[in-house]
Every structure is written in C-alpha cells, then in structure tokens.
mmCIF file of N, CA and C in Angstrom:
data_model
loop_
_atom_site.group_PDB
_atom_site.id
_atom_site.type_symbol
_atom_site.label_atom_id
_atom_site.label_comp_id
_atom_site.label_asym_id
_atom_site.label_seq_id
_atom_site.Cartn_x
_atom_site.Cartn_y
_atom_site.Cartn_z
ATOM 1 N N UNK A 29 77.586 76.806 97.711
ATOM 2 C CA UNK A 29 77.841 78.241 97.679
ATOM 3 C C UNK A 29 79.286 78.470 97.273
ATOM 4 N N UNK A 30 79.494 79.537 96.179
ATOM 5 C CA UNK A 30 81.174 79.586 96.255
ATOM 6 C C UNK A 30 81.001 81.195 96.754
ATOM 7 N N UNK A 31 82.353 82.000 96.586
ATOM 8 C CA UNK A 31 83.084 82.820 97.316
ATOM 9 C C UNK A 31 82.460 83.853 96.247
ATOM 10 N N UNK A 32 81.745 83.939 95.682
ATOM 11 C CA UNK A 32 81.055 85.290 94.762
ATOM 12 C C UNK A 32 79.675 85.256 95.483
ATOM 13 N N UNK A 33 79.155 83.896 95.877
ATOM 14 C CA UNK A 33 77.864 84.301 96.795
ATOM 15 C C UNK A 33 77.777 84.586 98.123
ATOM 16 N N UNK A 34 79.357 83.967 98.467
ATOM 17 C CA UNK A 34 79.158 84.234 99.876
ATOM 18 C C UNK A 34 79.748 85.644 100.294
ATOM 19 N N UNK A 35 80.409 86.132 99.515
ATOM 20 C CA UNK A 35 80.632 87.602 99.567
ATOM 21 C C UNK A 35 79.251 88.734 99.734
ATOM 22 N N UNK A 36 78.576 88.564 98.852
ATOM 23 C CA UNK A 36 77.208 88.897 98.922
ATOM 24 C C UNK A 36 76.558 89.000 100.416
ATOM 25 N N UNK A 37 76.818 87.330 100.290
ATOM 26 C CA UNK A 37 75.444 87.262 101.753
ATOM 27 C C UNK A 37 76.141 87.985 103.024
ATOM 28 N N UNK A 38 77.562 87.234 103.178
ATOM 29 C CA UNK A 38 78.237 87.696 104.374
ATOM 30 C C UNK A 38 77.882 89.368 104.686
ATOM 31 N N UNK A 39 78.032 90.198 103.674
ATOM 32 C CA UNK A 39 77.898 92.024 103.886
ATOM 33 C C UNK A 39 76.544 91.868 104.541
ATOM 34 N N UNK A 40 75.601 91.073 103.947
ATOM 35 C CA UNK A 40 74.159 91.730 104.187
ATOM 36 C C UNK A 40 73.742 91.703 105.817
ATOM 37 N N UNK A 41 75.120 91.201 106.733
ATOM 38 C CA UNK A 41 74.967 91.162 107.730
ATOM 39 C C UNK A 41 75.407 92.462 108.751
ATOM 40 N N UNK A 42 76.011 93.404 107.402
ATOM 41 C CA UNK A 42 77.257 94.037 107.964
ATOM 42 C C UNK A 42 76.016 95.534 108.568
ATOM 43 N N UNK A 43 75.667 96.171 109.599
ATOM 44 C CA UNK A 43 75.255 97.570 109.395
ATOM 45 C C UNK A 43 76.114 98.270 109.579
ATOM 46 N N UNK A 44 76.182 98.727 108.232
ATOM 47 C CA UNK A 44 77.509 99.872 107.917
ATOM 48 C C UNK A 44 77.334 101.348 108.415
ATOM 49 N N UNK A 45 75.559 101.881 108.766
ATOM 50 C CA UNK A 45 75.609 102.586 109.603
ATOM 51 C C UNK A 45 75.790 102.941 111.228
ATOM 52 N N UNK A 46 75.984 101.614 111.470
ATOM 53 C CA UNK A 46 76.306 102.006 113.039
ATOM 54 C C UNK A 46 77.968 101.548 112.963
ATOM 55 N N UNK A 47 78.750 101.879 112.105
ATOM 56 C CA UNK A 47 79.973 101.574 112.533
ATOM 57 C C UNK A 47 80.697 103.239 112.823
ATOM 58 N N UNK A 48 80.987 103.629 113.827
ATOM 59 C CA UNK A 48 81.583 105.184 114.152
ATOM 60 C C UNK A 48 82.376 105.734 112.781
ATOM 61 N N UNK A 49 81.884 106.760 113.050
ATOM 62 C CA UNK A 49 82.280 107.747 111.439
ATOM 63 C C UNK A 49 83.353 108.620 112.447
ATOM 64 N N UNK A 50 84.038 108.623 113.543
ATOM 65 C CA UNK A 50 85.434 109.208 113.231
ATOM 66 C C UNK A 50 86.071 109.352 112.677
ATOM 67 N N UNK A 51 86.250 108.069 111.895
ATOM 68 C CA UNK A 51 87.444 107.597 110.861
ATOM 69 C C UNK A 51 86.228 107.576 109.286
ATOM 70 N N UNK A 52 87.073 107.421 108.168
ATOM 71 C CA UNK A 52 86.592 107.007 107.231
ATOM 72 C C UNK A 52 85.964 106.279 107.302
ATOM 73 N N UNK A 53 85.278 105.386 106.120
ATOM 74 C CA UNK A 53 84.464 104.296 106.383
ATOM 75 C C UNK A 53 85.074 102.957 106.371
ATOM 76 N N UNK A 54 86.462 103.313 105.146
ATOM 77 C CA UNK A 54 87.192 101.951 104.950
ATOM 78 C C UNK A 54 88.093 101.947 106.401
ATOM 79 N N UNK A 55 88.220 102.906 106.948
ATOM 80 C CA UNK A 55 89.424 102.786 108.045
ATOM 81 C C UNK A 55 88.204 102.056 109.326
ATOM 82 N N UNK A 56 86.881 102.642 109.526
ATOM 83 C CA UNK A 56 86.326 102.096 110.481
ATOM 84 C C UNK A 56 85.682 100.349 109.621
ATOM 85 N N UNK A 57 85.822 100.241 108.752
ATOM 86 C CA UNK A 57 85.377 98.752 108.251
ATOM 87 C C UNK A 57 86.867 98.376 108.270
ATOM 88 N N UNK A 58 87.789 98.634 108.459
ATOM 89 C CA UNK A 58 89.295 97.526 108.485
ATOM 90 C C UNK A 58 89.698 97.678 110.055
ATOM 91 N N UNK A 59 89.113 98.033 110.550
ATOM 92 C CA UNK A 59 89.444 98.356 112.259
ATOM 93 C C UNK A 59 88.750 97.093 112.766
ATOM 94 N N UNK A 60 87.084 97.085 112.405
ATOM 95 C CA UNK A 60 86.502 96.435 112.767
ATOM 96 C C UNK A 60 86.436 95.168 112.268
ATOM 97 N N UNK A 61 86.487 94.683 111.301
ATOM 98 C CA UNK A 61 87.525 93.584 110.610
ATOM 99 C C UNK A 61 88.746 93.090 111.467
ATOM 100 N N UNK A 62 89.771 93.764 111.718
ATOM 101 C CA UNK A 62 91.038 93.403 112.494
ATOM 102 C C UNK A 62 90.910 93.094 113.740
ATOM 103 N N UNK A 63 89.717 93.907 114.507
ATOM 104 C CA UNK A 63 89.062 93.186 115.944
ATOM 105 C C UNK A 63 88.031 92.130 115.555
ATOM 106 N N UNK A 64 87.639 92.127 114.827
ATOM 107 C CA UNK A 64 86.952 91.100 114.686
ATOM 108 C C UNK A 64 87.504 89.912 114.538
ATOM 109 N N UNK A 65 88.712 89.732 113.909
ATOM 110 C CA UNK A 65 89.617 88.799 113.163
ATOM 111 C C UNK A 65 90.545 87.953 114.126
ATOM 112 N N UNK A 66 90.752 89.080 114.793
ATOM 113 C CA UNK A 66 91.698 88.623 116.116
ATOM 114 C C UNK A 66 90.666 88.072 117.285
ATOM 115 N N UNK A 67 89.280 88.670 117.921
ATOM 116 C CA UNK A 67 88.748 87.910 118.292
ATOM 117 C C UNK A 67 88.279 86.396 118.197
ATOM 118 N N UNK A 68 87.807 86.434 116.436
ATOM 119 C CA UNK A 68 87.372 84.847 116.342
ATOM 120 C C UNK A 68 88.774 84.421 116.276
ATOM 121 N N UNK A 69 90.427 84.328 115.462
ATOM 122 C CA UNK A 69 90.893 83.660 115.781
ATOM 123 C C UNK A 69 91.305 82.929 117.732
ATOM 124 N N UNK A 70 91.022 83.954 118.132
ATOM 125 C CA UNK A 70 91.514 83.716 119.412
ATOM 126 C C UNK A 70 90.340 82.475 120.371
ATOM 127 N N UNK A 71 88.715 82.911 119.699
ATOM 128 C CA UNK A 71 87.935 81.933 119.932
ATOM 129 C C UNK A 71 88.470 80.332 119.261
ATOM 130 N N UNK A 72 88.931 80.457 118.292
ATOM 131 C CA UNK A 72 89.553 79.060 118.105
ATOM 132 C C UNK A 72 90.381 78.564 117.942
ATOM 133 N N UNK A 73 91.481 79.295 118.409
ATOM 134 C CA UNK A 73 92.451 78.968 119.359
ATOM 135 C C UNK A 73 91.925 78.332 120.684
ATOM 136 N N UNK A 74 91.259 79.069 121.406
ATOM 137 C CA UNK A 74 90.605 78.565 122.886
ATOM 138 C C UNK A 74 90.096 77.129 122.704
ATOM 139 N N UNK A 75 89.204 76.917 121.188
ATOM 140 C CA UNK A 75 88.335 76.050 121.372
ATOM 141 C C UNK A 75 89.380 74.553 121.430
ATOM 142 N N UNK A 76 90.593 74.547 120.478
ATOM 143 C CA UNK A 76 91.896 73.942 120.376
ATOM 144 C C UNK A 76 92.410 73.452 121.608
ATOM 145 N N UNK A 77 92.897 74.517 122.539
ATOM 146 C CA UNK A 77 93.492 74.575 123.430
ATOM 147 C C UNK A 77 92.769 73.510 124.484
ATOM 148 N N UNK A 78 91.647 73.882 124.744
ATOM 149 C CA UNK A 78 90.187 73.304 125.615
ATOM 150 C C UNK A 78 90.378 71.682 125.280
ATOM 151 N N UNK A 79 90.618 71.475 123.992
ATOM 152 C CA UNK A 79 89.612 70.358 123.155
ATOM 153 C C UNK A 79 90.933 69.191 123.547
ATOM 154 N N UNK A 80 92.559 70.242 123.827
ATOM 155 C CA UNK A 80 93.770 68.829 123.806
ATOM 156 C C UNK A 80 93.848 69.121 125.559
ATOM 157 N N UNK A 81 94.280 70.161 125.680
ATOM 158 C CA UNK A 81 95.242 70.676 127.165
ATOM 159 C C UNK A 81 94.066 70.676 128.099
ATOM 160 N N UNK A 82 92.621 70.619 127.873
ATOM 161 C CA UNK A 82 91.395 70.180 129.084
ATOM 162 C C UNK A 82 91.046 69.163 128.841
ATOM 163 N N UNK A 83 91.428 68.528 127.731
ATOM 164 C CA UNK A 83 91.056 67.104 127.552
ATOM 165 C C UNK A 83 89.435 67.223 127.068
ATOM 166 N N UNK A 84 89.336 68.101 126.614
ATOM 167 C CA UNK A 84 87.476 68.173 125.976
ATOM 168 C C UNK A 84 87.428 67.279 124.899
ATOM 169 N N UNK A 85 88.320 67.144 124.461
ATOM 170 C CA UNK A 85 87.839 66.676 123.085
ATOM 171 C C UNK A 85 88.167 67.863 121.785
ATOM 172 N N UNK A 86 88.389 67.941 120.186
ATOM 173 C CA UNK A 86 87.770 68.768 119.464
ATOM 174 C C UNK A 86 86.804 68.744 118.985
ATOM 175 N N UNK A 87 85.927 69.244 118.572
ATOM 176 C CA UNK A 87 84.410 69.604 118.496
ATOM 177 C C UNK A 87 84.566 69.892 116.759
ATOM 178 N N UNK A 88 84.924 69.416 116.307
ATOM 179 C CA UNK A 88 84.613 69.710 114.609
ATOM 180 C C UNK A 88 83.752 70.665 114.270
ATOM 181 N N UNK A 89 82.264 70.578 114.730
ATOM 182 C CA UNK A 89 81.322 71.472 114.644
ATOM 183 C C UNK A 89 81.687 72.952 114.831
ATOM 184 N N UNK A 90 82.117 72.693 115.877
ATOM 185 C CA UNK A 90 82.926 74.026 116.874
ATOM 186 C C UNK A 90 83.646 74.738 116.116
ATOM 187 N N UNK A 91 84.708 74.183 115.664
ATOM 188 C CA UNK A 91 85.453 74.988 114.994
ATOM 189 C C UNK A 91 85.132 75.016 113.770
ATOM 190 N N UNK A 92 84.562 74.472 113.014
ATOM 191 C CA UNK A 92 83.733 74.857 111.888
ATOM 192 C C UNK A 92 83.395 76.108 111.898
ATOM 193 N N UNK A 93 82.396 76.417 112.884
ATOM 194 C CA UNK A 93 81.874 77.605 113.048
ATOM 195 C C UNK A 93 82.639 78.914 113.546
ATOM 196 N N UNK A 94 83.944 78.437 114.104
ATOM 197 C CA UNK A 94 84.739 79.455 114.129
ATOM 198 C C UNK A 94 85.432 80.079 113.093
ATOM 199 N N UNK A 95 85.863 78.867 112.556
ATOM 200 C CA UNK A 95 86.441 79.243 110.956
ATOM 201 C C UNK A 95 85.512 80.052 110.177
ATOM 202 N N UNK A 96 84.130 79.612 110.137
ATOM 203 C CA UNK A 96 83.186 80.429 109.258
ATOM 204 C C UNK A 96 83.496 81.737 109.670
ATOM 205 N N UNK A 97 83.383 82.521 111.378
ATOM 206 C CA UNK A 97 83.164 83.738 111.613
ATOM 207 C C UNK A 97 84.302 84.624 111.304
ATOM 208 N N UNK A 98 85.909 83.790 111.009
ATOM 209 C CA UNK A 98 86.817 84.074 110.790
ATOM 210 C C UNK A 98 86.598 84.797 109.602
ATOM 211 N N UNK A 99 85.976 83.854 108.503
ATOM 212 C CA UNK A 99 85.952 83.871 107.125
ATOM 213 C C UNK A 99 85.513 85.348 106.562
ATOM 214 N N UNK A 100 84.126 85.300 107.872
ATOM 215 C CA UNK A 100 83.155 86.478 108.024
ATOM 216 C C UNK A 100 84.512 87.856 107.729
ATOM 217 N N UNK A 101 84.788 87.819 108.750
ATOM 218 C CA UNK A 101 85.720 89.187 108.916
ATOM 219 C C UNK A 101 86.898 89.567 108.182
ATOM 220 N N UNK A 102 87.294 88.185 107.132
ATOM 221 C CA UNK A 102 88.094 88.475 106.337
ATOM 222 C C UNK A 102 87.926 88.805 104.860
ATOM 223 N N UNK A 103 86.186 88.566 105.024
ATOM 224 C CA UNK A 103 85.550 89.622 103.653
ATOM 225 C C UNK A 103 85.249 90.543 103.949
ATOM 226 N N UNK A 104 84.975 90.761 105.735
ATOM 227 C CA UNK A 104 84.987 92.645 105.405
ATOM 228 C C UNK A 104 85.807 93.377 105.362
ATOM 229 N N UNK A 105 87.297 92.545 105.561
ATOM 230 C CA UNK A 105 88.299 93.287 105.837
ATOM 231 C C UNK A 105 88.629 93.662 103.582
ATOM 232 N N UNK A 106 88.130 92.448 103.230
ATOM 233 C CA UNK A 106 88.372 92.779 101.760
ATOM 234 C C UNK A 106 87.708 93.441 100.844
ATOM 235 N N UNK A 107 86.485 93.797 101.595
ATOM 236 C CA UNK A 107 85.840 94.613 101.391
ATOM 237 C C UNK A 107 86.185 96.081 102.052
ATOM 238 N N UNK A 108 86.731 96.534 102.743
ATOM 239 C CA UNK A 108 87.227 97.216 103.037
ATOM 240 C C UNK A 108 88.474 98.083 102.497
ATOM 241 N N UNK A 109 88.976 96.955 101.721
ATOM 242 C CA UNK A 109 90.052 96.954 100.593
ATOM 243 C C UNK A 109 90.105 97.403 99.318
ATOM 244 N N UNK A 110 88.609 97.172 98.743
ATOM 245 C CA UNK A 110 88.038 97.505 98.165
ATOM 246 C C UNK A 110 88.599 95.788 96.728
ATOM 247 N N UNK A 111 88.519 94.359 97.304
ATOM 248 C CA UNK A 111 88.998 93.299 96.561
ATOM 249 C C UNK A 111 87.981 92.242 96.886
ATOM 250 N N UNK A 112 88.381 91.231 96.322
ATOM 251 C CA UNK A 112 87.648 90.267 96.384
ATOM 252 C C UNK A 112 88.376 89.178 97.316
ATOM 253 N N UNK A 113 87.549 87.825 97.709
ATOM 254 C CA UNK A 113 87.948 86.633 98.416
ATOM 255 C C UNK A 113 89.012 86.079 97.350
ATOM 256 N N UNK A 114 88.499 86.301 96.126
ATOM 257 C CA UNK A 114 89.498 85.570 94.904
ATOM 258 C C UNK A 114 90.539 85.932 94.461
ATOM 259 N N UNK A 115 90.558 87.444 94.931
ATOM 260 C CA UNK A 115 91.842 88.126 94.655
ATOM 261 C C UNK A 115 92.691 87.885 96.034
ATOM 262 N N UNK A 116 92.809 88.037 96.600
ATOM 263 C CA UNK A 116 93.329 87.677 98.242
ATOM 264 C C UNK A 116 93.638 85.800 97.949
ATOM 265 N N UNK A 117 92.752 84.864 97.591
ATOM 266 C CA UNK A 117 93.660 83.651 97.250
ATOM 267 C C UNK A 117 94.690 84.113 95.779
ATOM 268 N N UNK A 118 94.212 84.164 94.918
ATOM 269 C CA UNK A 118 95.011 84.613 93.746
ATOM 270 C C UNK A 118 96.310 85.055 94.470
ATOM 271 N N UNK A 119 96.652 86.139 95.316
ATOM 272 C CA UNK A 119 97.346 87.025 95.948
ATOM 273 C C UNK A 119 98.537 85.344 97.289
ATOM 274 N N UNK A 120 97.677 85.041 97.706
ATOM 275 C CA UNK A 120 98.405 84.132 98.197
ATOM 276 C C UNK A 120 99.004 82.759 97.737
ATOM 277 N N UNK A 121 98.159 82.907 97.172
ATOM 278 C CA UNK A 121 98.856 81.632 96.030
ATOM 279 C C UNK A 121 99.934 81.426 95.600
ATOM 280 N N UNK A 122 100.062 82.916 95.014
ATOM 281 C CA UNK A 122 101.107 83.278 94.356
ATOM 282 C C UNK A 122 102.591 83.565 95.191
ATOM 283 N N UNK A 123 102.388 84.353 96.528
ATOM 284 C CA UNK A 123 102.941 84.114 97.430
ATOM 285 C C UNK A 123 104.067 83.186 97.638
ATOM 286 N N UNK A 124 102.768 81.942 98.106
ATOM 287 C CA UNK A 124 103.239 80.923 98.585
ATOM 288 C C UNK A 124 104.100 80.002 97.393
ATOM 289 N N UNK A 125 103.524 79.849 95.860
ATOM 290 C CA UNK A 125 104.556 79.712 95.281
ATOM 291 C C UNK A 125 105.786 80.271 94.888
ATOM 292 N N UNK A 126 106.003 81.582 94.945
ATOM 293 C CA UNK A 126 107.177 81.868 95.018
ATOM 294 C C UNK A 126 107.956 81.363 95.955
ATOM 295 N N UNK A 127 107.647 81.301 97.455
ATOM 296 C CA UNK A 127 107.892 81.315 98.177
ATOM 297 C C UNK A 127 108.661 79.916 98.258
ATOM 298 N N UNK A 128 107.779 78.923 98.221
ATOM 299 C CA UNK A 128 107.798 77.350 98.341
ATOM 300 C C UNK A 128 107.731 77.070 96.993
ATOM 301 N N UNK A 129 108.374 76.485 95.597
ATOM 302 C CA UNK A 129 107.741 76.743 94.356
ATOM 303 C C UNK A 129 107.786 75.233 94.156
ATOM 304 N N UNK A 130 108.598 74.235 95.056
ATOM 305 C CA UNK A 130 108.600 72.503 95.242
ATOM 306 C C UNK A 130 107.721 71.973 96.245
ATOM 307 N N UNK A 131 106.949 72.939 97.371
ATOM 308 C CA UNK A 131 106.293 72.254 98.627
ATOM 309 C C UNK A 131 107.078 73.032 99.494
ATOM 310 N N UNK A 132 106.731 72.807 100.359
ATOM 311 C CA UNK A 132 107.307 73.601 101.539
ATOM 312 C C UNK A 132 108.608 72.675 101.939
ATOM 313 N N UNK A 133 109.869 73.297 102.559
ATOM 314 C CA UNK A 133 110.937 73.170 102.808
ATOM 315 C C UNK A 133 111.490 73.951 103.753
ATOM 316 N N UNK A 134 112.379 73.386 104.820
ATOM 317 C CA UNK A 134 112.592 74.321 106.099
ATOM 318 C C UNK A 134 113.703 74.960 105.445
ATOM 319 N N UNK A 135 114.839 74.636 104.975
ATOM 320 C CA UNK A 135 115.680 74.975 103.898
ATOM 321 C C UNK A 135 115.339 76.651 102.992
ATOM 322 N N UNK A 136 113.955 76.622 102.423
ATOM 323 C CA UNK A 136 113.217 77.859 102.225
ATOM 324 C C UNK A 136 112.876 78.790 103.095
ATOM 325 N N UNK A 137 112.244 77.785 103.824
ATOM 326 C CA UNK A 137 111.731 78.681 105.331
ATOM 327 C C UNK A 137 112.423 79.624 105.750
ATOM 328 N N UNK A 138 113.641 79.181 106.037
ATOM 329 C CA UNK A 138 114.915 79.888 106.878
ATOM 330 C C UNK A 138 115.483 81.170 105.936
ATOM 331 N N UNK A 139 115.413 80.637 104.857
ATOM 332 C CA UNK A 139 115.757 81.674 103.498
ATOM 333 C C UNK A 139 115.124 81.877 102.392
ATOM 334 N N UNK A 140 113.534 82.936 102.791
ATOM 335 C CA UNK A 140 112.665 82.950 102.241
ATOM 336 C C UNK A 140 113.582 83.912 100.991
ATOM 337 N N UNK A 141 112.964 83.690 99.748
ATOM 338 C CA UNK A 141 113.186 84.982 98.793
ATOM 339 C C UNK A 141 112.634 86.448 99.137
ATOM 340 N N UNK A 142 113.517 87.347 98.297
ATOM 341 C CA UNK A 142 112.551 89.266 99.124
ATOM 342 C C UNK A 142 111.374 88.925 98.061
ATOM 343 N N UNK A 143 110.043 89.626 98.157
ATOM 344 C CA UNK A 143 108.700 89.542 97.669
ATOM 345 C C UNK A 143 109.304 90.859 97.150
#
C-alpha cells in the first residue's frame, strides 16, 4: 500500500457526520485530529515507558499499531488542511534539509537558521 491508497482507506473510517457542527467542518476535523494525535502519541509513549521503566519488554507489534493510529490522525488532520501525506513529507523534508543540510549536528541544533 503507499500513501495515495492509504489516504483513501484511512477517511473511509472517518463519520464526518457525527463530528459536532459548532465549529466548521475543517475546524471540527483538526480538533479532532489534534485529540486524536495527542492521545495515540501518548498511548505510545505509555507503551515505551511500560516496555523499559516496568520492565515489560517492547512489544514491536504494539507499537506498530500505535504508530499506525498515529498515522490515522495525521491524515485527517491533512485532510483537514485540505493536503496530502506527500505534501506534509515534501514539506518536511525540506525543512529538515535546510535545517540540517550535512546530517544532523548539535552545532545546528543550537543555531537553527529563521524558516
């Protein structure tokens, strides 16, 4: 699967009518995106935390699947945007090479360039 099909499938999960029409639609699809986003990261964070500092183990599987739900919410948030998964890497890419244009360096770090 690449990131033009999974854009697709991921929405067909989305019901865009039960999301509250207070707000616009893009403001209630980037709300719910941003809770969503912060929830799963925080699920795997936990699963991390569990897997060294409880001594569980990491669960590969586990966070696999966290990452996926992550993934989930960061196409609706780009959808919400009204962009793509490819434009958002395109977008960071680019970023990050400006940013780092040899690899990353703490040297940079400390004295990022203005964007």
């Amino acid at each position: 699967m690449d990131f033009k099909e999974y854009e697709v499938a991921a929405l067909r999960t989305v019901n865009f009518d039960l999301l509250p029409r207070e707000l616009s639609l893009e403001q209630t699809t980037l709300l719910c995106a941003a809770l969503g986003l912060t929830g799963e990261a925080g699920e795997f964070a936990d699963a991390i935390k569990k897997g060294i500092y409880h001594h569980h183990g990491l669960n590969q599987d586990q966070l696999v699947k966290e990452l996926g739900d992550i993934l989930f919410y960061v196409r609706l948030a780009a959808h919400g945007l009204g962009v793509s998964l490819e434009h958002i890497a395109e977008e960071n890419d680019r970023k990050l090479r400006l940013r780092y244009p040899d690899g990353f360096s703490v040297e940079r770090s400390l004295n990022r360039p203005k964007e």
